[in-house]
XYZ file of C-alpha atoms in Angstrom:
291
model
C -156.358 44.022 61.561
C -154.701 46.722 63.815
C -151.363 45.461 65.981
C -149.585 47.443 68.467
C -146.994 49.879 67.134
C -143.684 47.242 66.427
C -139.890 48.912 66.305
C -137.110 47.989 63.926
C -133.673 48.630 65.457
C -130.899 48.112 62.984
C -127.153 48.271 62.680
C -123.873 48.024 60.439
C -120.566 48.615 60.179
C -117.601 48.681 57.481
C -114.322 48.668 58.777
C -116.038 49.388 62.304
C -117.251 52.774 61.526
C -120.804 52.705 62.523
C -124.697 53.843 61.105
C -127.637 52.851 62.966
C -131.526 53.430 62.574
C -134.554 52.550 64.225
C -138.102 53.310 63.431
C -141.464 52.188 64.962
C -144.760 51.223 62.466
C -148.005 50.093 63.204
C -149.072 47.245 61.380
C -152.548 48.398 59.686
C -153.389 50.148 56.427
C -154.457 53.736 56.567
C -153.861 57.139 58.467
C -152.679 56.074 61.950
C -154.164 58.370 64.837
C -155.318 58.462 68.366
C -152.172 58.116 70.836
C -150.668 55.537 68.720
C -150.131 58.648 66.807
C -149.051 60.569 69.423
C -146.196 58.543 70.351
C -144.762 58.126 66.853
C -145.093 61.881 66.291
C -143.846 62.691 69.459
C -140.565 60.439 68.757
C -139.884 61.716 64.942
C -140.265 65.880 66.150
C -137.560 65.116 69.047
C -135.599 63.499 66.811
C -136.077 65.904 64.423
C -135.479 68.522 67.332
C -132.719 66.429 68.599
C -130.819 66.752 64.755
C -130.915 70.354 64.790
C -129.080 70.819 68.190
C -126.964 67.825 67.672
C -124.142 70.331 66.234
C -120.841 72.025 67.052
C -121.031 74.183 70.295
C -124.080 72.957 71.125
C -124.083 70.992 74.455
C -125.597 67.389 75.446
C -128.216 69.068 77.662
C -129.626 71.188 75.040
C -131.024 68.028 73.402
C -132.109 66.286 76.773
C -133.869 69.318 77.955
C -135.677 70.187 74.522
C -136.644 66.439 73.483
C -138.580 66.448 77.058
C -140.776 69.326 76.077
C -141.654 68.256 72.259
C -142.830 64.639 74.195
C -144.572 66.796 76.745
C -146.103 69.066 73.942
C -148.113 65.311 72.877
C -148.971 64.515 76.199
C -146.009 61.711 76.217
C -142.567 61.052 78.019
C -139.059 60.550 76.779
C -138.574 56.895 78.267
C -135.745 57.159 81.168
C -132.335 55.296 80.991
C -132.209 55.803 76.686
C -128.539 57.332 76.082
C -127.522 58.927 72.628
C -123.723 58.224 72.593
C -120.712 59.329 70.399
C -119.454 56.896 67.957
C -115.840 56.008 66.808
C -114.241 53.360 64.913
C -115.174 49.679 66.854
C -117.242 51.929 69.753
C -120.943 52.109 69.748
C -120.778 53.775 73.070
C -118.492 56.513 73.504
C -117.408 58.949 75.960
C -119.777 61.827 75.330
C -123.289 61.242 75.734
C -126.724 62.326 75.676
C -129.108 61.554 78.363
C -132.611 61.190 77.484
C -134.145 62.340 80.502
C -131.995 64.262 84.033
C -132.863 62.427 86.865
C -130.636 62.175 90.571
C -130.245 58.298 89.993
C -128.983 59.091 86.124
C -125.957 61.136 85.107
C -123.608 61.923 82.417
C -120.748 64.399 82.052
C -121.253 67.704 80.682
C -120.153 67.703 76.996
C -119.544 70.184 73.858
C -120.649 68.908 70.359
C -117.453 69.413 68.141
C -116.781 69.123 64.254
C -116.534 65.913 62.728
C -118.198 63.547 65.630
C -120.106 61.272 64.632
C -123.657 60.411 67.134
C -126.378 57.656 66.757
C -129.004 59.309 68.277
C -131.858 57.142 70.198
C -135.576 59.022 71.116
C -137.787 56.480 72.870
C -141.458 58.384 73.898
C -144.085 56.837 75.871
C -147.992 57.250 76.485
C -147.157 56.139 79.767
C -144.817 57.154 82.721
C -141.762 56.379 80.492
C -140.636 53.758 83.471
C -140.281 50.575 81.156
C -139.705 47.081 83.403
C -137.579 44.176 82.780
C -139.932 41.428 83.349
C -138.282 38.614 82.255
C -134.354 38.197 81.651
C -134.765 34.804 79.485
C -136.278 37.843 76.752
C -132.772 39.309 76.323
C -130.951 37.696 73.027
C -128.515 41.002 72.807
C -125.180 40.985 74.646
C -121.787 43.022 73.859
C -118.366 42.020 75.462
C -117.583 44.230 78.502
C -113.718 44.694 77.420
C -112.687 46.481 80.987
C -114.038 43.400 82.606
C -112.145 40.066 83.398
C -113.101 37.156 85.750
C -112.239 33.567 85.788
C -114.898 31.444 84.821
C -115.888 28.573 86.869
C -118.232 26.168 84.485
C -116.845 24.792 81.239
C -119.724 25.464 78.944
C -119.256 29.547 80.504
C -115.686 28.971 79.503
C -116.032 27.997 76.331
C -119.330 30.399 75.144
C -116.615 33.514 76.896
C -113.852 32.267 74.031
C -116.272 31.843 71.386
C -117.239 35.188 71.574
C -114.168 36.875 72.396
C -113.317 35.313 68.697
C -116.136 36.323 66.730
C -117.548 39.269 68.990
C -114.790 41.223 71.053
C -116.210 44.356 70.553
C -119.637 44.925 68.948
C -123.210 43.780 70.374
C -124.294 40.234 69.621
C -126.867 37.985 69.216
C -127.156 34.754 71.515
C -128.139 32.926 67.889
C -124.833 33.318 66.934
C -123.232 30.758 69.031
C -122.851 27.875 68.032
C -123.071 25.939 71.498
C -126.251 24.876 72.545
C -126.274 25.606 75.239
C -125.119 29.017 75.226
C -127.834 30.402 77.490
C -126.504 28.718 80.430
C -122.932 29.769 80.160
C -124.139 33.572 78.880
C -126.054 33.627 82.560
C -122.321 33.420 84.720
C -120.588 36.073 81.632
C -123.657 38.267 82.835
C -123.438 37.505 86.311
C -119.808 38.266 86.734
C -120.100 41.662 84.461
C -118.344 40.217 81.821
C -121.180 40.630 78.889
C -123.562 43.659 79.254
C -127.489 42.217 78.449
C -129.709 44.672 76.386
C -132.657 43.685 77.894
C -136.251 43.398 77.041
C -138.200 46.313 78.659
C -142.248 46.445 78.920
C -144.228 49.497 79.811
C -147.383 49.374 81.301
C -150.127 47.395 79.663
C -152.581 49.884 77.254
C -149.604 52.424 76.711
C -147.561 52.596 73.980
C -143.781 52.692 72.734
C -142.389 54.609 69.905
C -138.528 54.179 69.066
C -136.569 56.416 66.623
C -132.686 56.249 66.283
C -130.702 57.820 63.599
C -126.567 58.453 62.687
C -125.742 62.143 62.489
C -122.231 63.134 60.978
C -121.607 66.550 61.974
C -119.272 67.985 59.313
C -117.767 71.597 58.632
C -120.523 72.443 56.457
C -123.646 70.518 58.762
C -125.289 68.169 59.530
C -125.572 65.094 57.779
C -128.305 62.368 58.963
C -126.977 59.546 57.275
C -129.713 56.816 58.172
C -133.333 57.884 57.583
C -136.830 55.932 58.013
C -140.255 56.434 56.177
C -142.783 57.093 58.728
C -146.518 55.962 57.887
C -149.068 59.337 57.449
C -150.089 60.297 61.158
C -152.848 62.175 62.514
C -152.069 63.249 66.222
C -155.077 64.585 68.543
C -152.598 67.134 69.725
C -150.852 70.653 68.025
C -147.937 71.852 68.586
C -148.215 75.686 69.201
C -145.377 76.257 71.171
C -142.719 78.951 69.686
C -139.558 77.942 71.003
C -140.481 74.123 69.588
C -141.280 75.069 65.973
C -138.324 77.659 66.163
C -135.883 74.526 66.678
C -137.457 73.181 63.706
C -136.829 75.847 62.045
C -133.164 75.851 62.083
C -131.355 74.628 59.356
C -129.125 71.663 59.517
C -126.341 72.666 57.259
C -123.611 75.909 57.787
C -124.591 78.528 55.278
C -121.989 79.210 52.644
C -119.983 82.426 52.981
C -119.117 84.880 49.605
C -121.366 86.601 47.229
C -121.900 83.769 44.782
C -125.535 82.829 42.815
C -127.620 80.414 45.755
C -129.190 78.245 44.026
C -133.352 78.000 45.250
C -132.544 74.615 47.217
C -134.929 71.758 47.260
C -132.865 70.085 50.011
C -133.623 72.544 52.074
C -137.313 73.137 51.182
C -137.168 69.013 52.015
C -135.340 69.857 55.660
C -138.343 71.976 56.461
C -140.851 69.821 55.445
C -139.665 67.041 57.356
C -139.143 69.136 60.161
C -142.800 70.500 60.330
C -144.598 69.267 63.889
C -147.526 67.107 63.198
C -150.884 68.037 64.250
C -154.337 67.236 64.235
C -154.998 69.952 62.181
C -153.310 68.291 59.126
C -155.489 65.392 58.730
C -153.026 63.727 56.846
C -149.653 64.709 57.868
C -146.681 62.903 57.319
C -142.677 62.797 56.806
C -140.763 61.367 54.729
């Protein structure tokens, strides 16, 4: 039985310092291919682009221009409003951030990566125009604590679902299963309403097109890059190859700082790995896949 391609988005902290990962699978035993393969290998070679530019002295719109032309090089979109943002201790969304695709209606602040950030990194690619719409708010379970925000609640149960969560969830997202009251959904609805919880809603693109969603945490130390949360992806066979030069010479870059003196260099299988991984996948390899 073959099912649509289905996304895990997952998070954790320990003493509020953040990793996050997401990956998308499709549900069906075998080689994956036709544009279900597209999407998925559109999303893992921009993040894959995306980790190699994701480094000091690089800036933000390196990685939003150059994930928009590995999605275009599979015939697919980076999905608009996706942000990639800096985190810190107790902050998922920090000041500097990435913008998945430059639009007038959409802006962020020009910003320099520098040593020892710390970035979860979000690519979401599209068969479709990469214009996802909220169709129904009762969908959205996630909310997180707006903590500039203040406003005096006028219902009780609002009241009481606001302190209840400023308890247990001041700062971090949240699920609405978490709450113990009953009827949290109708006091959630005024929090929402009057900007004091911000929804992560439940976005649909166009029926017949698909969704792939990769996220990843990227420490970016004195000596590299470290991706710290990684996802097995099933084997893929795209209908389209990637041929462009400036694309695979992204992928070619390394992701950690080569060391400096005249000592023995050992014949690394890390970074034998890094380039495997980072290889674009094609219809030409009939059974190409990452791990």
């Amino acid at each position: 039985m073959l099912f649509p391609p289905l996304c895990s988005d997952m998070g954790c902290h320990i003493d509020g310092f953040i990793a996050v990962v997401a990956h998308t699978h499709v549900v069906q035993e075998g080689l994956v291919n036709d544009r279900k393969a597209d999407v998925i290998a559109a999303a893992n070679t921009a993040a894959e682009v995306a980790l190699r530019l994701v480094r000091p002295g690089k800036k933000n719109k390196d990685v939003t221009d150059a994930i928009q032309k590995v999605a275009a090089a599979y015939d697919c979109k980076i999905v608009e409003g996706v942000l990639s943002h800096q985190l810190k201790q107790f902050v998922i969304d920090g000041n500097k951030v990435i913008l998945s695709v430059s639009n007038p209606d959409t802006r962020v602040d020009d910003a320099e990566f520098e040593e020892n950030e710390v970035y979860a990194v979000d690519i979401v690619a599209s068969t479709g125009e990469g214009k996802p719409k909220l169709l129904d708010e009762k969908q959205t379970t996630i909310y997180k604590r707006a903590v500039d925000k203040n406003y005096h609640l006028k219902m009780k149960t609002s009241r009481f679902i606001f302190s209840e969560i400023n308890q247990k969830f001041p700062i971090l997202p949240f699920t609405a299963r978490a709450l113990e009251e009953k009827r949290a959904r109708l006091g959630l609805v005024e929090c929402v309403n009057h900007d004091l919880l911000q929804p992560y809603p439940v976005l649909h693109e166009k029926p017949g097109d698909y969704v792939a969603h990769i996220k990843f945490t990227v420490l970016l130390m004195p000596n590299g890059s470290d991706r710290i949360t990684l996802h097995p992806l099933q084997k893929l066979q795209p209908t389209k190859t990637i041929d462009d030069p400036e694309i695979k010479g992204w992928l070619a870059l390394g992701t950690k700082t080569k060391k400096k003196g005249g000592g023995k260099k050992k014949k690394g299988k890390k970074n034998e790995d890094d380039k495997a991984d980072a290889e674009p996948m094609d219809a030409s390899k009939t059974d190409a896949a990452a791990s």
